[in-house]
Coordinates of C-alpha atoms in Angstrom, one line a residue:
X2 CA 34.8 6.3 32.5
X3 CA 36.3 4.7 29.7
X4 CA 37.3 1.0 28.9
X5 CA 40.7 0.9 29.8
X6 CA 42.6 -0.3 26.0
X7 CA 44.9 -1.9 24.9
X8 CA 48.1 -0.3 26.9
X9 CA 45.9 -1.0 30.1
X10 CA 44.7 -4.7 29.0
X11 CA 41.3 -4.7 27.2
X12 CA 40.5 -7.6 26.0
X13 CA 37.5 -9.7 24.7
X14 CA 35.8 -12.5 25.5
X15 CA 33.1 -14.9 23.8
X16 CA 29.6 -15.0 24.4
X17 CA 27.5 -17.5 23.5
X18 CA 23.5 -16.8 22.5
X19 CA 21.2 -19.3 22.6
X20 CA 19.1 -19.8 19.7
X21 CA 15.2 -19.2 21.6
X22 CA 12.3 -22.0 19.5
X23 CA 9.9 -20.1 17.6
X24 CA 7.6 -20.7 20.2
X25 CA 8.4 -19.0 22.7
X26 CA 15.8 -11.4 24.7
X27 CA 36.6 3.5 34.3
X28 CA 34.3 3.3 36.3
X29 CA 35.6 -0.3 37.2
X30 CA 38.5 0.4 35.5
X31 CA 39.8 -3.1 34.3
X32 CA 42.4 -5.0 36.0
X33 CA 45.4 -4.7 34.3
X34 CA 46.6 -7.9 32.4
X35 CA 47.7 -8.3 28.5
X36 CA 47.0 -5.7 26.0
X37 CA 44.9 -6.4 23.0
X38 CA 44.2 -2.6 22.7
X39 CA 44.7 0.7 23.0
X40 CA 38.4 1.0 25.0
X41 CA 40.0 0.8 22.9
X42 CA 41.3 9.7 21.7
X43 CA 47.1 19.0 18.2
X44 CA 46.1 20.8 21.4
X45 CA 45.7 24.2 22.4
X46 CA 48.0 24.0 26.1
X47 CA 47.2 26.9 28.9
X48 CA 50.7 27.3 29.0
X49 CA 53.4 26.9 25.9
X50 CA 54.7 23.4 25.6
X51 CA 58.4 23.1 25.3
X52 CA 58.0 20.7 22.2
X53 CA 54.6 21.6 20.7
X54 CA 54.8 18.8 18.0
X55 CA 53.9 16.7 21.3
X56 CA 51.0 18.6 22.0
X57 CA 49.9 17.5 18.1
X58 CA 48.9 13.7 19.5
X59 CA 49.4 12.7 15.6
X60 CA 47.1 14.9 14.2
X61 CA 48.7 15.9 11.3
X62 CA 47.2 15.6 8.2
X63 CA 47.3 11.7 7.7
X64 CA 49.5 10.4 4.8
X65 CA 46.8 8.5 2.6
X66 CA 48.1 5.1 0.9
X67 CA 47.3 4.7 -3.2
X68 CA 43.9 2.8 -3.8
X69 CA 44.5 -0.3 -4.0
X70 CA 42.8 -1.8 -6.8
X71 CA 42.8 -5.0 -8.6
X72 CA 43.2 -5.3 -12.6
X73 CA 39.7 -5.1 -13.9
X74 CA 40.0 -1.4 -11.9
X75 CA 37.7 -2.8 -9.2
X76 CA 37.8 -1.6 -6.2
X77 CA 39.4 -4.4 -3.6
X78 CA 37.8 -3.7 -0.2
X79 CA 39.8 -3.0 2.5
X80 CA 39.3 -3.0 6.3
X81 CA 38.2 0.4 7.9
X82 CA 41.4 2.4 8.6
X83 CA 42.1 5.0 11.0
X84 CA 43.7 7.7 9.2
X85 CA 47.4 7.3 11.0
X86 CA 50.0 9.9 10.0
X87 CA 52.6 7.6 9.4
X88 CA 55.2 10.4 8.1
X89 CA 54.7 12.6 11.5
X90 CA 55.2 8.8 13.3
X91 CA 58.2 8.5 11.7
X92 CA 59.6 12.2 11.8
X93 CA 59.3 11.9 15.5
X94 CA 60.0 8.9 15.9
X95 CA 62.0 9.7 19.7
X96 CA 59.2 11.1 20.9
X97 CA 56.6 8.5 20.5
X98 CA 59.0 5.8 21.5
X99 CA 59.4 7.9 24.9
X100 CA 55.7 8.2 25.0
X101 CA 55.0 3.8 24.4
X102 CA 57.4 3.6 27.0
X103 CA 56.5 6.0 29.7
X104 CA 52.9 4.7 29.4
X105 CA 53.8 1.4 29.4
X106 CA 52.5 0.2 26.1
X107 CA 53.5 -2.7 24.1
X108 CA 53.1 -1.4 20.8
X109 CA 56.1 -2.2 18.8
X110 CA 57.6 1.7 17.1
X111 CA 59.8 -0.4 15.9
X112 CA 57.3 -2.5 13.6
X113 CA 55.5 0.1 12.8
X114 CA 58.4 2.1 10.9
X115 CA 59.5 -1.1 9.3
X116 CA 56.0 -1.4 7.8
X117 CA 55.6 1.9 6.7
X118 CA 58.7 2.0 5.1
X119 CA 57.7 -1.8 2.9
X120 CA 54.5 -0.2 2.1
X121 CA 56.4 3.0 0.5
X122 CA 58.5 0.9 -1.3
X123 CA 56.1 -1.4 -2.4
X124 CA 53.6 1.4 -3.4
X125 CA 56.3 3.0 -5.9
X126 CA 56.5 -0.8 -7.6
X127 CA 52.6 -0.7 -7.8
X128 CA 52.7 2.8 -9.3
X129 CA 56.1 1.9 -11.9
X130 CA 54.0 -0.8 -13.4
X131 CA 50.4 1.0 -13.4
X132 CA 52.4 3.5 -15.6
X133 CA 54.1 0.7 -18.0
X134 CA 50.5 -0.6 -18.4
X135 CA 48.9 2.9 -19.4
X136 CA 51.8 3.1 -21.4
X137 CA 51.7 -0.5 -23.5
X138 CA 47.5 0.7 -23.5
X139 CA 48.4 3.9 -25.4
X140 CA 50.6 1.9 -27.7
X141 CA 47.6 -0.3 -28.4
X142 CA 45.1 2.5 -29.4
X143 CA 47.4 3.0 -33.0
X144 CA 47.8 1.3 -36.2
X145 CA 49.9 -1.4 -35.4
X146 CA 51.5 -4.6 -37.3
X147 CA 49.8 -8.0 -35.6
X148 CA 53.3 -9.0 -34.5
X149 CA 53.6 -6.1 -33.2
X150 CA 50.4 -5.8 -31.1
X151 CA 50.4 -9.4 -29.8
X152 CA 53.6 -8.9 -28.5
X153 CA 52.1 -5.3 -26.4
X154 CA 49.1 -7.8 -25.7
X155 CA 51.5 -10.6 -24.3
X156 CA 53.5 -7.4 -22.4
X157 CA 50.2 -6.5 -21.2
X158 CA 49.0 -9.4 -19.7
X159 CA 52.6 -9.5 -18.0
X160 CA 52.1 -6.6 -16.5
X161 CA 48.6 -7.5 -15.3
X162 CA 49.2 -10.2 -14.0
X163 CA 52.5 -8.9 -11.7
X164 CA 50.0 -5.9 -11.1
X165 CA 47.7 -7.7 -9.3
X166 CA 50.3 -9.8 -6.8
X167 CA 51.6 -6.5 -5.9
X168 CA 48.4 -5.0 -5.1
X169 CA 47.4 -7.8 -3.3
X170 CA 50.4 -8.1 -1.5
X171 CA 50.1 -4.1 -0.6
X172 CA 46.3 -5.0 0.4
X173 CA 48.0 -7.4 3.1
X174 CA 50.8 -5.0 4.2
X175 CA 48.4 -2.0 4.2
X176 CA 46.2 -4.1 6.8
X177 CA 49.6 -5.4 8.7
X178 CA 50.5 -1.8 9.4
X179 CA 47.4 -0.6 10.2
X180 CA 46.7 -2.9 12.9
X181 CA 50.6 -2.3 14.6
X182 CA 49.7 1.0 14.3
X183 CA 46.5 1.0 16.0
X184 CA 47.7 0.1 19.5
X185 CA 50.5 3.1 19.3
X186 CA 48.7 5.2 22.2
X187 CA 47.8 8.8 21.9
X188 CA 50.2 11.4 23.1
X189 CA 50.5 12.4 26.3
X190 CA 50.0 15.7 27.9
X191 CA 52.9 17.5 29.1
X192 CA 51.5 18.0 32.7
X193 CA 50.5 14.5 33.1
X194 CA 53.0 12.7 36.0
X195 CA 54.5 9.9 34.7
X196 CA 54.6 6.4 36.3
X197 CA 52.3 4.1 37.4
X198 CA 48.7 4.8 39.4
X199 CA 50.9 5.7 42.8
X200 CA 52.5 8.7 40.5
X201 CA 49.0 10.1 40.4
X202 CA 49.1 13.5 41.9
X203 CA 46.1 15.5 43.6
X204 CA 44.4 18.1 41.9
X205 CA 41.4 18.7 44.4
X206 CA 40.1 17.5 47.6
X207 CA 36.4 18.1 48.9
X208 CA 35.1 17.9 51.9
X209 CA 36.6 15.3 55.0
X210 CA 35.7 12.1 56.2
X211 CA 32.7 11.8 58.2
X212 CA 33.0 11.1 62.0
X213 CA 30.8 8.0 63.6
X214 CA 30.1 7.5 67.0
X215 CA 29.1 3.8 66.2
X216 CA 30.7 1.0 64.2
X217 CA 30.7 1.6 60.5
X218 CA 28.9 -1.4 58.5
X219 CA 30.0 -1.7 55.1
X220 CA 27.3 -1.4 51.9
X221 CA 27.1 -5.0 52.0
X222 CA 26.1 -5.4 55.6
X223 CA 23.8 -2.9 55.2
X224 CA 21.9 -4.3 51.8
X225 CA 21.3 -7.1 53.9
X226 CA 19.6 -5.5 56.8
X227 CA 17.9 -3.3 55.3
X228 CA 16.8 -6.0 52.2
X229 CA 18.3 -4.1 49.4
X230 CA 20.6 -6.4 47.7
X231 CA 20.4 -10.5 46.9
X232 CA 23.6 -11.3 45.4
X233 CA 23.4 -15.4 46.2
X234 CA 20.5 -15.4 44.1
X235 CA 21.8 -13.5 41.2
X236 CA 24.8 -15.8 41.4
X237 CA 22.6 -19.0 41.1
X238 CA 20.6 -17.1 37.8
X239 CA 23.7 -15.8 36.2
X240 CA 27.1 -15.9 38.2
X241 CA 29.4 -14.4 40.5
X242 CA 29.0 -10.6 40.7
X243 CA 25.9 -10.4 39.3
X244 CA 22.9 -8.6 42.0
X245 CA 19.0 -8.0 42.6
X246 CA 18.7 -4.7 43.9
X247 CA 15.5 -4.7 45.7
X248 CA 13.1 -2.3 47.5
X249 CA 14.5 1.6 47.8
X250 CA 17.7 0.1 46.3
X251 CA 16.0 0.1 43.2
X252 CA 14.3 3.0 43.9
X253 CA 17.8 4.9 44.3
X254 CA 19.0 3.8 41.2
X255 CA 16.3 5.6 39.2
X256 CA 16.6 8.4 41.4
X257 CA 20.3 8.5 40.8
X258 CA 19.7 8.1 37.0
X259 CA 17.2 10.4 36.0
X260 CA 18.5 13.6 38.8
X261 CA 21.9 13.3 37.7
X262 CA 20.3 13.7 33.6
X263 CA 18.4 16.7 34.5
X264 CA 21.7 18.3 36.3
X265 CA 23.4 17.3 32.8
X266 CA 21.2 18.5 30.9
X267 CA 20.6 21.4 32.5
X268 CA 24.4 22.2 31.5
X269 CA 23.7 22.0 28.0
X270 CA 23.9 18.5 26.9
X271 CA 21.3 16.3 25.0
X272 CA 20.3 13.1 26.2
X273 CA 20.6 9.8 24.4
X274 CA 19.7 5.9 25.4
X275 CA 22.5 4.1 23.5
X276 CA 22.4 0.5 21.7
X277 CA 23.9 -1.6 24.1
X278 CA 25.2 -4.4 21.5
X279 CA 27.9 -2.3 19.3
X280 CA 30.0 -3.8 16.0
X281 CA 33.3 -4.8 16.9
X282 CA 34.8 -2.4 14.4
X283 CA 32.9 0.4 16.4
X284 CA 35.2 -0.8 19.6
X285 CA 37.9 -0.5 18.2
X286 CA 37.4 2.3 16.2
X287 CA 37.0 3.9 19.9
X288 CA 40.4 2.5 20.8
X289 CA 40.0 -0.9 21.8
X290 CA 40.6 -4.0 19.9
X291 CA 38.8 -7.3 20.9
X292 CA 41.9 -9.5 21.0
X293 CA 43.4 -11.4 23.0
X294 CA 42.5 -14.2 25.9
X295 CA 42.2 -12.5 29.3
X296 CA 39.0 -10.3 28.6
X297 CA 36.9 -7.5 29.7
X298 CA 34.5 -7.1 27.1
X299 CA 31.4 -9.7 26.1
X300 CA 31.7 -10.4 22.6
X301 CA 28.8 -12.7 20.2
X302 CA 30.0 -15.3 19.3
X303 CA 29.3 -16.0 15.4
X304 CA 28.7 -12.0 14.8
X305 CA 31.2 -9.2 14.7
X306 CA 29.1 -7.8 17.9
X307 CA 29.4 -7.1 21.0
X308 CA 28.3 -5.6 24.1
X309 CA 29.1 -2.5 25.6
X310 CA 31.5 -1.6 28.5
X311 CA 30.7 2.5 28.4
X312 CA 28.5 4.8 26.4
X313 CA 31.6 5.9 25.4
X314 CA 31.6 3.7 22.4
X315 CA 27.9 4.1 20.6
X316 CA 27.9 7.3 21.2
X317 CA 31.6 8.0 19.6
X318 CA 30.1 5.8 16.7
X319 CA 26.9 8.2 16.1
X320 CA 28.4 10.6 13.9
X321 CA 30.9 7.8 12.8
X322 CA 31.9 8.9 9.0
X323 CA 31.0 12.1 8.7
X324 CA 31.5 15.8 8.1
X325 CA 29.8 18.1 10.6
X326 CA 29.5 21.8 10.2
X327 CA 31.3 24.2 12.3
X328 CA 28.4 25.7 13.4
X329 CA 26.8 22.3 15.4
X330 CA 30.2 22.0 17.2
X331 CA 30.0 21.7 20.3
X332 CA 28.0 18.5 20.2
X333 CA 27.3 17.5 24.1
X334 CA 25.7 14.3 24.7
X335 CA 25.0 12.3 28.2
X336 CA 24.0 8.9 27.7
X337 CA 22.0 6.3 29.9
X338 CA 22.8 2.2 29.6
X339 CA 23.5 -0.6 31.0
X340 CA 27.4 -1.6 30.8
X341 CA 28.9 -5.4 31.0
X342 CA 32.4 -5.9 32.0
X343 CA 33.9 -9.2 32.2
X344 CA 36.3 -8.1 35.1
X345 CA 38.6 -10.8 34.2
X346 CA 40.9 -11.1 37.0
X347 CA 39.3 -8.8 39.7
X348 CA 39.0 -10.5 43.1
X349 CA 39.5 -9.9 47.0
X350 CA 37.9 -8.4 49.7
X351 CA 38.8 -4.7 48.0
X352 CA 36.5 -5.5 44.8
X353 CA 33.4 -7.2 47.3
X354 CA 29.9 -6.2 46.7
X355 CA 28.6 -3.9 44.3
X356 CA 32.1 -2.5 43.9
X357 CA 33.0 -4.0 40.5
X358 CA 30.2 -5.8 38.9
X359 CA 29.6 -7.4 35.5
X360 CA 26.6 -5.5 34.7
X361 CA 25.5 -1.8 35.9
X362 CA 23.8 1.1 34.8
X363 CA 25.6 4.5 34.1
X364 CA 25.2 8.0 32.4
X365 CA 27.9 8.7 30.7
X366 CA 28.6 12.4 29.0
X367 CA 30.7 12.8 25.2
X368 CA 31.2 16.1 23.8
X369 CA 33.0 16.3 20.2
X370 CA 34.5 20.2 19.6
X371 CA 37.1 21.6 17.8
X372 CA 40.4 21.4 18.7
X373 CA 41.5 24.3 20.4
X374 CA 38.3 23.8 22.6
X375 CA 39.2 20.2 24.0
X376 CA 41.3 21.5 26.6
X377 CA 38.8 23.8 28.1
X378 CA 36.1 21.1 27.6
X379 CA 37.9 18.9 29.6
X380 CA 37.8 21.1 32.5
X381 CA 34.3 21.7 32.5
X382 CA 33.5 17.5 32.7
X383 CA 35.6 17.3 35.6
X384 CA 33.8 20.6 37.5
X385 CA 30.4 19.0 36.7
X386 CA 31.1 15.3 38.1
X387 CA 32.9 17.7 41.0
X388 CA 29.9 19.6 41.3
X389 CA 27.4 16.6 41.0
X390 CA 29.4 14.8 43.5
X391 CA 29.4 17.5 46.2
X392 CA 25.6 18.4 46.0
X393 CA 25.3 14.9 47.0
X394 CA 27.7 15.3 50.2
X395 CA 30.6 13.0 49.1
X396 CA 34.4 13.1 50.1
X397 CA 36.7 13.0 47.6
X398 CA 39.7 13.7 45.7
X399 CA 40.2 14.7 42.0
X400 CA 43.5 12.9 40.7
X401 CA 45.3 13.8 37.4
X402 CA 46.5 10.3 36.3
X403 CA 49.7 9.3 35.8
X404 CA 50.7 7.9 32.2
X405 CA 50.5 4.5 32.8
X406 CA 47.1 4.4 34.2
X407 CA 45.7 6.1 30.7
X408 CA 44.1 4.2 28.1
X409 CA 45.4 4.3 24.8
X410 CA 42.7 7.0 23.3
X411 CA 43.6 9.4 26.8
X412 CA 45.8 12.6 26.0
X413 CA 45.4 13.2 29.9
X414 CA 42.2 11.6 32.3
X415 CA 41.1 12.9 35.8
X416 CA 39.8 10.5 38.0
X417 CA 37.7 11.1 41.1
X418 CA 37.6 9.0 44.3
X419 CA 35.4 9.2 47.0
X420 CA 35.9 8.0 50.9
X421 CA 33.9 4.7 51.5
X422 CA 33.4 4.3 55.1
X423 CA 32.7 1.1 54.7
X424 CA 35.2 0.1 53.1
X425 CA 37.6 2.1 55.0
X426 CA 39.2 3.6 51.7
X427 CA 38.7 5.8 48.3
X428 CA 37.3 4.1 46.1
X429 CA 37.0 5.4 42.2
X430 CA 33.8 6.7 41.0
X431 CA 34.1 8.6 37.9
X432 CA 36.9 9.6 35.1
X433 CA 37.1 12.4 32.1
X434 CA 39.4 11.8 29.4
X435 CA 40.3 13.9 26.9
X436 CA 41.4 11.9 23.9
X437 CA 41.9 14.7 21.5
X438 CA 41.5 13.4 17.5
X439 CA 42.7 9.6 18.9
X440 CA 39.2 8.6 18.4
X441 CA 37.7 11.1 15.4
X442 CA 41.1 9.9 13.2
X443 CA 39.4 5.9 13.5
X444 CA 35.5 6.8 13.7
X445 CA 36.6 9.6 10.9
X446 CA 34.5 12.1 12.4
X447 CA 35.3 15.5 10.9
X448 CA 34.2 19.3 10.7
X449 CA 34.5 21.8 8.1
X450 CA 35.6 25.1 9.2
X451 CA 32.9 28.2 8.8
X452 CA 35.7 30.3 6.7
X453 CA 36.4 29.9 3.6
X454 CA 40.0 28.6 2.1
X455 CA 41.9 31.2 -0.4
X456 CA 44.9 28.7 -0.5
X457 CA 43.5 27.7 -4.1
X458 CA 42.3 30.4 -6.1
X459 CA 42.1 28.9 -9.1
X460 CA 38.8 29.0 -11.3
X461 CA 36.6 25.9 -10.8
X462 CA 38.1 24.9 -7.8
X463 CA 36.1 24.7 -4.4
X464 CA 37.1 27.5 -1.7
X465 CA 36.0 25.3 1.0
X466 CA 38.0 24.9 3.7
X467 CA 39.2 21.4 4.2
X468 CA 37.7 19.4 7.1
X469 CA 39.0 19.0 10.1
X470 CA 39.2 16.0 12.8
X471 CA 37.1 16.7 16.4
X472 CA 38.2 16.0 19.4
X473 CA 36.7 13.7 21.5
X474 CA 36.2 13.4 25.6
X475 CA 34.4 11.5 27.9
X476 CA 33.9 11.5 31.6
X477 CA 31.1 9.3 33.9
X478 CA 28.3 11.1 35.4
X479 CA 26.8 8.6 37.4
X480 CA 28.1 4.9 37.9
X481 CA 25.2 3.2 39.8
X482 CA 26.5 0.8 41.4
X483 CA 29.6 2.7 43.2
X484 CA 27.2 5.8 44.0
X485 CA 24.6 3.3 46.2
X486 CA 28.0 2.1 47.6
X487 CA 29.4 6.1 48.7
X488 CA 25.5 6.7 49.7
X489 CA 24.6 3.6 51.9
X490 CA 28.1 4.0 53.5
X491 CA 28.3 7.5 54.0
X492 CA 24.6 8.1 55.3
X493 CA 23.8 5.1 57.4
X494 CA 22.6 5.9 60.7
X495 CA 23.5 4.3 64.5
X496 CA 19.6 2.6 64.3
X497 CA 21.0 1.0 60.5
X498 CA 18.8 3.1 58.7
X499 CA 20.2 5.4 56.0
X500 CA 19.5 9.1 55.3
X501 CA 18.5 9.9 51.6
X502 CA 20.3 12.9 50.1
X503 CA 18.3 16.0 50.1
X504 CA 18.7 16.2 46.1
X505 CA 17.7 12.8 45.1
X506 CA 14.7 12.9 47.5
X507 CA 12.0 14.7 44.7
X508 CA 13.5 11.6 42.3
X509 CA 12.4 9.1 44.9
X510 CA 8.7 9.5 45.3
X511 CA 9.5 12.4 48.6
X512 CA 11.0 8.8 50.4
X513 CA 13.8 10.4 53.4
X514 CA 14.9 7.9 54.9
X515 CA 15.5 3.5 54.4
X516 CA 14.6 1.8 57.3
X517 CA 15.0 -1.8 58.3
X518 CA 12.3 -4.0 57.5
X519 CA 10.2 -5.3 60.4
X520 CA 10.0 -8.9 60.4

């Protein structure tokens, strides 16, 4: 499950690091609050869309701005930018705006347009005066009077001199319109309901909910009977909604881990530990931008680092830049690492417990494939969390999300909730998103297609065919802390104890069953 961005309210927040002596180291989806982003990813449809240019989720080929460079031909240095196709933006222009609003983004169309259309403008005064330079340059390479040549100097040095406010002033506008344009969301899917979370409509249920004879104890009743959790002592060494698991509890957690990796991988997918401290560029690359005051991300403060919410976002970044051949495509990953979520805002009796947590473990899957594949792709992420899900003997339901419960990277997301006893209610558990080139366009992750091009014939020129962006998707195989919540709840037992799955048991030493402790 993915950060949710900046059209569902990622934000980030400071963290400060202690400098040690030389003498002596969705799945909570985030409450909603203001954007900063949009954690924060042109599609091949089963059935033909009545307006395919939606379906194309700005993945045109981007309209590149002019270098921008200052008068000693130098390049200036720009900050990263995601390559935006700012003509297809403004070609269809009624469409997007229909998309901001029925996702309820904040990202100003209107801005964005205005921008683009100063940077045009502004780009053709830039080029006028690069050509009356080359111009008064030719002049100078003749014979010419002195008079005459210190006045093409004097004209010169004009010129050089308005050439480099301009650029400068383009450098500024460039970086202005890229960062409006960055929290414009992705386009949406045209099956996707739209409306808020409540517009969510079922795609699949599993199983029912388990009958008791006896009263149901929730996860946190039973962690402390059966000495699994120590959340007041956590809370002294580090805060509110932090924990110790303890005793099996810690033994599920590794079981969880490492069975639901060699279910993964048995599905094709290679497995990765990721770096749990990213660059900030990274995050937002990914679709999130750490900005703003309410927060759900950890940043460093004095470094443009941060930590991680998902795997989602170092694993994005590991082909970050680069060209990939056809023939690798498509790359499956699953991921295992810890994730940190301020949860800025989340309280109550609904988000008790282990329920949503600053810190937990998950395994997380990515797959980057060509574009006509995503769509496919995304089906198979959801039947593998469905499938992993019901080995394990859960309840749940598969929801297509409505639009504005996506991030801003999400062309369309599928959530899955699972019946929590306990708690006396579905809770979420795991998401896939398919974010189509949202995320390849920033991280500028391409392919090269296997066939070659005979668009340009011409002698000396290269019959390659031009690169293409992936798409992206992403989708939780395993967030820890939720699955010891469905688990506890759903196989506790009259006498408190609590039945271990039959698959997990080989990844827990043979144990079958947690027992109370005797005293």
């Amino acid at each position: 499950m993915g950060l949710q961005s900046c059209f569902g309210g990622t934000t980030f927040q400071t963290l400060k690091l202690v400098t040690i002596p030389s003498s002596s180291s969705s799945i909570f989806r985030p409450v909603s609050k203001t954007l900063t982003l949009g954690l924060f990813p042109r599609h091949q449809l089963t059935r033909r869309v009545p307006f395919p240019f939606l379906a194309r989720a700005l993945s045109a080929p981007a309209v590149q701005t002019s270098p921008v460079q200052n008068t000693d031909d130098k390049a200036v240095k720009p900050q990263w930018k995601a390559a935006i196709d700012f003509k297809w933006i403004r070609d269809n222009k009624a469409a997007i705006a229909a998309n901001i609003k029925n996702r309820n983004s904040n990202a100003d169309l209107e801005m964005v347009l205005e921008l683009y259309e100063r940077v045009l403008n502004l780009q053709k005064e830039v080029e006028r005066l690069r050509g009356e330079r080359n111009v008064v340059a030719n002049k100078m390479k003749g014979k010419l009077e002195p008079s005459e040549r210190q006045k093409l100097i004097e004209e010169g040095k004009k010129l050089k001199e308005g050439l480099m406010t301009l650029e400068e002033d383009l450098l500024k506008l460039t970086e202005e319109l890229q960062q409006e344009a960055q929290c414009i969301p992705n386009m949406t899917h045209p099956d996707v309901p739209i409306g808020g979370e409540d517009c969510s409509t079922l795609r699949k249920m599993v199983g029912s909910p388990r009958e008791f004879s006896f009263p149901v104890k929730d996860h946190l009743q039973l962690g402390k009977e059966l000495d699994l959790f120590d959340f007041d002592a956590a809370a002294e060494v580090s805060g509110s909604k932090f924990y110790y698991l303890k005793n099996e509890a810690v033994m599920l957690e590794m079981g969880l881990i490492n069975w639901t990796l060699s279910e993964v991988m048995k599905r094709g997918f290679t497995p990765l530990t990721a770096p749990e401290i990213v660059r900030s560029s990274v995050v937002e690359k990914c679709g999130f931008q750490p900005r703003g005051e309410n927060t759900q991300v950890y940043s460093i403060e004095g470094s443009d680092q941060c930590l991680i919410g998902t795997a989602e976002i170092p694993v994005g970044g590991i082909h970050m830049d680069s060209i990939l051949a056809e023939s690798l495509l498509p790359l499956k990953y699953v991921a295992y690492s810890h994730c940190f979520r301020t949860e800025a805002g989340a309280a109550g009796t609904a988000t008790r417990g282990l329920y949503r947590v600053h810190q937990f473990s998950k395994v997380e899957m990515f797959i980057l494939c060509r574009p006509e594949e995503s769509v496919s792709y995304h089906d198979e992420l959801i039947k593998i969390e469905e499938d992993l899900f019901s080995l394990l003997g859960f309840h749940f339901k598969t929801l297509d999300m409505a639009s504005e419960d996506l991030g801003a990277p999400a062309y369309r997301k599928f959530d899955v909730e699972a019946w929590m006893p306990g708690l006396g209610r579905y809770g979420e558990i795991s998401s896939a998103s398919n974010c189509t080139d949202y995320q390849s366009r920033r991280l500028g992750i391409r392919y090269r297609p296997s066939e070659f091009s005979s668009a340009n014939p011409k002698k000396g020129k290269s019959n390659l065919a031009a690169p293409q962006f992936v798409h992206t998707l992403n989708a939780t195989a395993c967030a820890v802390p939720r699955m010891i919540v469905c688990l506890l709840e759903n196989y506790q037992q009259e006498d408190g104890s609590v039945i271990v799955p039959e698959p997990l048991r080989p990844f827990m030493g043979g144990l079958e069953l947690i027992t109370p402790k005797s005293r």
